[in-house]
Amino acid sequence: MIRRLAAYVIFGVNVEGRKEVLTISIGENESAKHWLSVLNELKNRGVKDVPVICADGLTGIEEAIATAFPKTEYQHCIVHQVRNTLKYVPEKDRKAFAADLKTICQAADEKKALDALEKVTEKWTPQYPNSMRRWRDNRDAISPIFKFSAAVRKVIYTTNAIESLNSTYRKLNRQRSVFPGDTALLKALYLATFEATKKWTSTIRNWAQVYGELSIMYEGRL
């Protein structure tokens, strides 16, 4: 019998400004119990603190973070938020809608972001009634990013490294889509990750500035 399995990857940036893949898990259904197990494993391996975790709206992730790392801020992934909003918008309106969403994402502070959110919602709701619902529902999880400068925001919502990893995994999946068991799949993913991350030799751009700002925001925690 062939089963479909999902791979869940946690990617991080350490205090030296270097990117790391922290863990890969497969096969579990998304739930608070699953994510708590994953986060506790990271703690047991030596991760002491995480100022910010950015993720899509994964089932149970927010509850798990609150338990495993109670001081950690949960930031809903802005890139996924935009993609999920535009997913059901026809091509004819997508470019204009995306431009309006940028007024929220690139706002100078949270107040301006909320003002932009109201304007975008008012403009597009008559045509697409549910398009902005996720922005309203996830407002508390979206708002943490607006207290940071552009340099720090870029670290939090830039997805280039993650997209590169996903491309590597998709290539692996095309080459071999069936594995004899979970362990074989996990080994293949680890080998693909090892090869992909060989290129991660430099630190995050403007890391000194980013580290300085985070040190002030999260005093005594870095």
PDB file of C-alpha atoms in Angstrom:
ATOM      1  CA  MET A   1       0.000   0.000   0.000  1.00  0.00           C
ATOM      2  CA  ILE A   2       1.311   3.465  -0.910  1.00  0.00           C
ATOM      3  CA  ARG A   3       0.723   6.329   1.537  1.00  0.00           C
ATOM      4  CA  ARG A   4       1.057  10.032   0.951  1.00  0.00           C
ATOM      5  CA  LEU A   5       3.220  11.742   3.578  1.00  0.00           C
ATOM      6  CA  ALA A   6       4.050  15.369   4.268  1.00  0.00           C
ATOM      7  CA  ALA A   7       7.457  16.693   5.289  1.00  0.00           C
ATOM      8  CA  TYR A   8       7.568  19.516   7.846  1.00  0.00           C
ATOM      9  CA  VAL A   9      10.738  21.607   7.896  1.00  0.00           C
ATOM     10  CA  ILE A  10      11.852  24.123  10.533  1.00  0.00           C
ATOM     11  CA  PHE A  11      14.376  26.620   9.233  1.00  0.00           C
ATOM     12  CA  GLY A  12      16.104  29.159  11.443  1.00  0.00           C
ATOM     13  CA  VAL A  13      18.712  31.884  11.738  1.00  0.00           C
ATOM     14  CA  ASN A  14      21.233  31.588  14.567  1.00  0.00           C
ATOM     15  CA  VAL A  15      22.822  34.403  16.601  1.00  0.00           C
ATOM     16  CA  GLU A  16      25.719  34.551  14.140  1.00  0.00           C
ATOM     17  CA  GLY A  17      23.309  35.370  11.324  1.00  0.00           C
ATOM     18  CA  ARG A  18      23.675  32.016   9.606  1.00  0.00           C
ATOM     19  CA  LYS A  19      20.783  30.018   8.188  1.00  0.00           C
ATOM     20  CA  GLU A  20      20.159  26.484   9.417  1.00  0.00           C
ATOM     21  CA  VAL A  21      17.657  23.701   8.829  1.00  0.00           C
ATOM     22  CA  LEU A  22      16.869  22.681  12.392  1.00  0.00           C
ATOM     23  CA  THR A  23      14.653  19.664  11.878  1.00  0.00           C
ATOM     24  CA  ILE A  24      12.649  17.640   9.362  1.00  0.00           C
ATOM     25  CA  SER A  25       9.702  15.518  10.432  1.00  0.00           C
ATOM     26  CA  ILE A  26       7.375  13.432   8.284  1.00  0.00           C
ATOM     27  CA  GLY A  27       4.093  11.607   8.383  1.00  0.00           C
ATOM     28  CA  GLU A  28       2.330  13.210  11.317  1.00  0.00           C
ATOM     29  CA  ASN A  29      -0.952  15.044  10.974  1.00  0.00           C
ATOM     30  CA  GLU A  30      -0.730  18.703  11.879  1.00  0.00           C
ATOM     31  CA  SER A  31      -1.911  19.287  15.442  1.00  0.00           C
ATOM     32  CA  ALA A  32      -0.863  21.071  18.614  1.00  0.00           C
ATOM     33  CA  LYS A  33       0.394  17.709  19.916  1.00  0.00           C
ATOM     34  CA  HIS A  34       2.568  17.150  16.837  1.00  0.00           C
ATOM     35  CA  TRP A  35       4.099  20.626  16.870  1.00  0.00           C
ATOM     36  CA  LEU A  36       4.668  20.524  20.630  1.00  0.00           C
ATOM     37  CA  SER A  37       6.597  17.279  20.163  1.00  0.00           C
ATOM     38  CA  VAL A  38       8.728  18.882  17.424  1.00  0.00           C
ATOM     39  CA  LEU A  39       9.441  22.021  19.474  1.00  0.00           C
ATOM     40  CA  ASN A  40      10.245  20.007  22.595  1.00  0.00           C
ATOM     41  CA  GLU A  41      12.713  17.966  20.560  1.00  0.00           C
ATOM     42  CA  LEU A  42      14.457  21.211  19.577  1.00  0.00           C
ATOM     43  CA  LYS A  43      14.600  22.244  23.238  1.00  0.00           C
ATOM     44  CA  ASN A  44      16.063  18.877  24.205  1.00  0.00           C
ATOM     45  CA  ARG A  45      18.726  19.323  21.511  1.00  0.00           C
ATOM     46  CA  GLY A  46      19.785  22.666  22.978  1.00  0.00           C
ATOM     47  CA  VAL A  47      17.602  25.424  21.508  1.00  0.00           C
ATOM     48  CA  LYS A  48      17.199  27.722  24.508  1.00  0.00           C
ATOM     49  CA  ASP A  49      15.126  30.586  23.161  1.00  0.00           C
ATOM     50  CA  VAL A  50      13.388  31.762  19.987  1.00  0.00           C
ATOM     51  CA  PRO A  51      12.363  35.444  19.880  1.00  0.00           C
ATOM     52  CA  VAL A  52      10.115  35.098  16.796  1.00  0.00           C
ATOM     53  CA  ILE A  53       8.612  32.152  14.940  1.00  0.00           C
ATOM     54  CA  CYS A  54       7.134  32.854  11.531  1.00  0.00           C
ATOM     55  CA  ALA A  55       4.835  30.241   9.988  1.00  0.00           C
ATOM     56  CA  ASP A  56       1.779  29.832   7.846  1.00  0.00           C
ATOM     57  CA  GLY A  57      -1.500  29.088   9.630  1.00  0.00           C
ATOM     58  CA  LEU A  58      -0.455  25.549  10.588  1.00  0.00           C
ATOM     59  CA  THR A  59      -2.952  23.632  12.676  1.00  0.00           C
ATOM     60  CA  GLY A  60      -1.995  23.782  16.349  1.00  0.00           C
ATOM     61  CA  ILE A  61       1.279  25.682  15.863  1.00  0.00           C
ATOM     62  CA  GLU A  62       0.290  28.738  17.901  1.00  0.00           C
ATOM     63  CA  GLU A  63      -0.791  26.673  20.910  1.00  0.00           C
ATOM     64  CA  ALA A  64       2.390  24.584  20.732  1.00  0.00           C
ATOM     65  CA  ILE A  65       4.620  27.672  20.628  1.00  0.00           C
ATOM     66  CA  ALA A  66       2.836  29.170  23.628  1.00  0.00           C
ATOM     67  CA  THR A  67       3.573  25.989  25.611  1.00  0.00           C
ATOM     68  CA  ALA A  68       7.129  25.184  24.476  1.00  0.00           C
ATOM     69  CA  PHE A  69       8.445  28.746  24.165  1.00  0.00           C
ATOM     70  CA  PRO A  70       6.022  30.992  26.092  1.00  0.00           C
ATOM     71  CA  LYS A  71       8.056  34.181  25.481  1.00  0.00           C
ATOM     72  CA  THR A  72       8.197  33.640  21.709  1.00  0.00           C
ATOM     73  CA  GLU A  73       6.188  35.877  19.397  1.00  0.00           C
ATOM     74  CA  TYR A  74       4.218  34.135  16.669  1.00  0.00           C
ATOM     75  CA  GLN A  75       4.260  35.984  13.350  1.00  0.00           C
ATOM     76  CA  HIS A  76       1.907  34.774  10.650  1.00  0.00           C
ATOM     77  CA  CYS A  77       3.859  34.480   7.382  1.00  0.00           C
ATOM     78  CA  ILE A  78       3.097  37.597   5.332  1.00  0.00           C
ATOM     79  CA  VAL A  79       4.122  35.960   2.047  1.00  0.00           C
ATOM     80  CA  HIS A  80       1.698  33.074   2.564  1.00  0.00           C
ATOM     81  CA  GLN A  81      -0.960  35.510   3.712  1.00  0.00           C
ATOM     82  CA  VAL A  82      -0.676  37.418   0.431  1.00  0.00           C
ATOM     83  CA  ARG A  83      -0.609  34.227  -1.656  1.00  0.00           C
ATOM     84  CA  ASN A  84      -3.657  32.814   0.109  1.00  0.00           C
ATOM     85  CA  THR A  85      -5.514  36.075  -0.457  1.00  0.00           C
ATOM     86  CA  LEU A  86      -4.731  36.201  -4.178  1.00  0.00           C
ATOM     87  CA  LYS A  87      -5.353  32.505  -4.762  1.00  0.00           C
ATOM     88  CA  TYR A  88      -9.030  33.006  -5.586  1.00  0.00           C
ATOM     89  CA  VAL A  89      -8.766  36.427  -7.225  1.00  0.00           C
ATOM     90  CA  PRO A  90      -9.155  36.364 -11.034  1.00  0.00           C
ATOM     91  CA  GLU A  91      -6.194  37.370 -13.174  1.00  0.00           C
ATOM     92  CA  LYS A  92      -7.841  40.621 -14.244  1.00  0.00           C
ATOM     93  CA  ASP A  93      -7.792  41.988 -10.667  1.00  0.00           C
ATOM     94  CA  ARG A  94      -4.759  40.204  -9.218  1.00  0.00           C
ATOM     95  CA  LYS A  95      -2.153  42.860 -10.010  1.00  0.00           C
ATOM     96  CA  ALA A  96      -4.235  45.712  -8.565  1.00  0.00           C
ATOM     97  CA  PHE A  97      -5.186  43.631  -5.523  1.00  0.00           C
ATOM     98  CA  ALA A  98      -1.532  42.712  -4.890  1.00  0.00           C
ATOM     99  CA  ALA A  99      -0.521  46.379  -5.105  1.00  0.00           C
ATOM    100  CA  ASP A 100      -3.130  47.255  -2.478  1.00  0.00           C
ATOM    101  CA  LEU A 101      -1.938  44.437  -0.187  1.00  0.00           C
ATOM    102  CA  LYS A 102       1.566  45.932  -0.330  1.00  0.00           C
ATOM    103  CA  THR A 103       0.211  49.062   1.345  1.00  0.00           C
ATOM    104  CA  ILE A 104      -0.517  46.850   4.378  1.00  0.00           C
ATOM    105  CA  CYS A 105       2.714  44.833   4.331  1.00  0.00           C
ATOM    106  CA  GLN A 106       4.979  47.840   3.789  1.00  0.00           C
ATOM    107  CA  ALA A 107       3.266  50.205   6.218  1.00  0.00           C
ATOM    108  CA  ALA A 108       5.598  52.180   8.493  1.00  0.00           C
ATOM    109  CA  ASP A 109       3.878  51.012  11.699  1.00  0.00           C
ATOM    110  CA  GLU A 110       0.947  48.974  12.950  1.00  0.00           C
ATOM    111  CA  LYS A 111      -1.512  51.891  13.023  1.00  0.00           C
ATOM    112  CA  LYS A 112      -0.828  52.710   9.371  1.00  0.00           C
ATOM    113  CA  ALA A 113      -1.078  48.990   8.542  1.00  0.00           C
ATOM    114  CA  LEU A 114      -4.499  48.774  10.205  1.00  0.00           C
ATOM    115  CA  ASP A 115      -5.660  51.894   8.351  1.00  0.00           C
ATOM    116  CA  ALA A 116      -4.486  50.336   5.083  1.00  0.00           C
ATOM    117  CA  LEU A 117      -6.218  47.074   6.005  1.00  0.00           C
ATOM    118  CA  GLU A 118      -9.521  48.897   6.461  1.00  0.00           C
ATOM    119  CA  LYS A 119      -9.175  50.669   3.098  1.00  0.00           C
ATOM    120  CA  VAL A 120      -8.248  47.481   1.218  1.00  0.00           C
ATOM    121  CA  THR A 121     -11.074  45.551   2.884  1.00  0.00           C
ATOM    122  CA  GLU A 122     -13.603  48.270   2.050  1.00  0.00           C
ATOM    123  CA  LYS A 123     -12.426  48.424  -1.554  1.00  0.00           C
ATOM    124  CA  TRP A 124     -12.391  44.708  -2.396  1.00  0.00           C
ATOM    125  CA  THR A 125     -15.045  43.143  -0.154  1.00  0.00           C
ATOM    126  CA  PRO A 126     -17.971  43.992  -2.490  1.00  0.00           C
ATOM    127  CA  GLN A 127     -16.321  41.948  -5.280  1.00  0.00           C
ATOM    128  CA  TYR A 128     -14.610  39.297  -3.148  1.00  0.00           C
ATOM    129  CA  PRO A 129     -16.491  39.046   0.170  1.00  0.00           C
ATOM    130  CA  ASN A 130     -14.142  36.541   1.824  1.00  0.00           C
ATOM    131  CA  SER A 131     -10.840  37.738   0.383  1.00  0.00           C
ATOM    132  CA  MET A 132      -9.730  39.728   3.436  1.00  0.00           C
ATOM    133  CA  ARG A 133     -11.267  37.525   6.114  1.00  0.00           C
ATOM    134  CA  ARG A 134      -7.949  35.850   6.967  1.00  0.00           C
ATOM    135  CA  TRP A 135      -6.315  39.251   7.528  1.00  0.00           C
ATOM    136  CA  ARG A 136      -8.998  40.149  10.050  1.00  0.00           C
ATOM    137  CA  ASP A 137      -8.998  36.717  11.710  1.00  0.00           C
ATOM    138  CA  ASN A 138      -5.191  36.637  11.995  1.00  0.00           C
ATOM    139  CA  ARG A 139      -4.634  40.281  12.894  1.00  0.00           C
ATOM    140  CA  ASP A 140      -2.924  39.526  16.215  1.00  0.00           C
ATOM    141  CA  ALA A 141      -0.560  37.062  14.549  1.00  0.00           C
ATOM    142  CA  ILE A 142       0.278  39.453  11.712  1.00  0.00           C
ATOM    143  CA  SER A 143       0.931  42.587  13.773  1.00  0.00           C
ATOM    144  CA  PRO A 144       4.315  41.791  15.461  1.00  0.00           C
ATOM    145  CA  ILE A 145       6.300  42.518  12.290  1.00  0.00           C
ATOM    146  CA  PHE A 146       5.346  46.212  12.189  1.00  0.00           C
ATOM    147  CA  LYS A 147       7.516  47.130  15.180  1.00  0.00           C
ATOM    148  CA  PHE A 148      10.670  46.207  13.258  1.00  0.00           C
ATOM    149  CA  SER A 149      12.733  48.122  10.714  1.00  0.00           C
ATOM    150  CA  ALA A 150      12.788  47.110   7.051  1.00  0.00           C
ATOM    151  CA  ALA A 151      16.066  45.200   7.546  1.00  0.00           C
ATOM    152  CA  VAL A 152      14.597  42.965  10.267  1.00  0.00           C
ATOM    153  CA  ARG A 153      11.287  42.551   8.461  1.00  0.00           C
ATOM    154  CA  LYS A 154      13.157  41.212   5.449  1.00  0.00           C
ATOM    155  CA  VAL A 155      14.798  38.514   7.575  1.00  0.00           C
ATOM    156  CA  ILE A 156      11.410  37.459   8.927  1.00  0.00           C
ATOM    157  CA  TYR A 157       9.388  37.323   5.718  1.00  0.00           C
ATOM    158  CA  THR A 158      11.973  36.659   2.988  1.00  0.00           C
ATOM    159  CA  THR A 159      11.362  33.157   1.638  1.00  0.00           C
ATOM    160  CA  ASN A 160      14.220  32.734  -0.873  1.00  0.00           C
ATOM    161  CA  ALA A 161      16.066  30.099   1.153  1.00  0.00           C
ATOM    162  CA  ILE A 162      12.857  28.206   1.905  1.00  0.00           C
ATOM    163  CA  GLU A 163      11.764  28.282  -1.745  1.00  0.00           C
ATOM    164  CA  SER A 164      15.208  26.990  -2.729  1.00  0.00           C
ATOM    165  CA  LEU A 165      14.845  24.121  -0.262  1.00  0.00           C
ATOM    166  CA  ASN A 166      11.364  23.314  -1.520  1.00  0.00           C
ATOM    167  CA  SER A 167      12.706  23.259  -5.074  1.00  0.00           C
ATOM    168  CA  THR A 168      15.318  20.715  -3.974  1.00  0.00           C
ATOM    169  CA  TYR A 169      12.664  18.549  -2.343  1.00  0.00           C
ATOM    170  CA  ARG A 170      10.409  18.731  -5.411  1.00  0.00           C
ATOM    171  CA  LYS A 171      13.324  17.651  -7.593  1.00  0.00           C
ATOM    172  CA  LEU A 172      13.897  14.687  -5.267  1.00  0.00           C
ATOM    173  CA  ASN A 173      10.206  13.829  -5.473  1.00  0.00           C
ATOM    174  CA  ARG A 174      10.294  13.884  -9.291  1.00  0.00           C
ATOM    175  CA  GLN A 175      13.318  11.617  -9.374  1.00  0.00           C
ATOM    176  CA  ARG A 176      11.864   9.133  -6.923  1.00  0.00           C
ATOM    177  CA  SER A 177       8.283   9.423  -5.775  1.00  0.00           C
ATOM    178  CA  VAL A 178       7.986   6.104  -3.878  1.00  0.00           C
ATOM    179  CA  PHE A 179      10.108   5.032  -0.907  1.00  0.00           C
ATOM    180  CA  PRO A 180      10.074   1.686   0.962  1.00  0.00           C
ATOM    181  CA  GLY A 181       9.407   3.350   4.307  1.00  0.00           C
ATOM    182  CA  ASP A 182       9.454   6.493   6.433  1.00  0.00           C
ATOM    183  CA  THR A 183      13.135   6.090   7.335  1.00  0.00           C
ATOM    184  CA  ALA A 184      14.199   5.862   3.684  1.00  0.00           C
ATOM    185  CA  LEU A 185      12.247   9.017   2.875  1.00  0.00           C
ATOM    186  CA  LEU A 186      13.734  10.865   5.843  1.00  0.00           C
ATOM    187  CA  LYS A 187      17.275   9.862   4.842  1.00  0.00           C
ATOM    188  CA  ALA A 188      16.680  11.079   1.282  1.00  0.00           C
ATOM    189  CA  LEU A 189      15.366  14.415   2.562  1.00  0.00           C
ATOM    190  CA  TYR A 190      18.352  14.844   4.887  1.00  0.00           C
ATOM    191  CA  LEU A 191      20.809  14.140   2.061  1.00  0.00           C
ATOM    192  CA  ALA A 192      18.991  16.611  -0.220  1.00  0.00           C
ATOM    193  CA  THR A 193      19.058  19.198   2.569  1.00  0.00           C
ATOM    194  CA  PHE A 194      22.756  18.630   3.189  1.00  0.00           C
ATOM    195  CA  GLU A 195      23.536  19.269  -0.479  1.00  0.00           C
ATOM    196  CA  ALA A 196      21.257  22.333  -0.701  1.00  0.00           C
ATOM    197  CA  THR A 197      22.677  23.998   2.418  1.00  0.00           C
ATOM    198  CA  LYS A 198      26.314  23.675   1.296  1.00  0.00           C
ATOM    199  CA  LYS A 199      25.775  27.014  -0.447  1.00  0.00           C
ATOM    200  CA  TRP A 200      24.747  28.757   2.789  1.00  0.00           C
ATOM    201  CA  THR A 201      28.217  30.112   3.518  1.00  0.00           C
ATOM    202  CA  SER A 202      27.488  33.778   4.210  1.00  0.00           C
ATOM    203  CA  THR A 203      25.593  35.546   6.967  1.00  0.00           C
ATOM    204  CA  ILE A 204      22.254  37.318   6.575  1.00  0.00           C
ATOM    205  CA  ARG A 205      22.626  40.677   4.818  1.00  0.00           C
ATOM    206  CA  ASN A 206      22.972  43.619   7.237  1.00  0.00           C
ATOM    207  CA  TRP A 207      23.227  41.157  10.117  1.00  0.00           C
ATOM    208  CA  ALA A 208      25.036  43.588  12.438  1.00  0.00           C
ATOM    209  CA  GLN A 209      22.112  46.012  12.146  1.00  0.00           C
ATOM    210  CA  VAL A 210      19.544  43.235  12.488  1.00  0.00           C
ATOM    211  CA  TYR A 211      21.295  41.729  15.517  1.00  0.00           C
ATOM    212  CA  GLY A 212      21.578  45.128  17.179  1.00  0.00           C
ATOM    213  CA  GLU A 213      17.871  45.817  16.777  1.00  0.00           C
ATOM    214  CA  LEU A 214      16.849  42.352  17.979  1.00  0.00           C
ATOM    215  CA  SER A 215      19.170  42.722  20.995  1.00  0.00           C
ATOM    216  CA  ILE A 216      17.271  45.838  22.025  1.00  0.00           C
ATOM    217  CA  MET A 217      13.827  44.390  21.283  1.00  0.00           C
ATOM    218  CA  TYR A 218      14.619  41.160  23.139  1.00  0.00           C
ATOM    219  CA  GLU A 219      17.024  42.442  25.787  1.00  0.00           C
ATOM    220  CA  GLY A 220      19.115  39.760  27.457  1.00  0.00           C
ATOM    221  CA  ARG A 221      17.761  36.963  25.262  1.00  0.00           C
ATOM    222  CA  LEU A 222      20.287  36.806  22.406  1.00  0.00           C
TER     223      LEU A 222
END
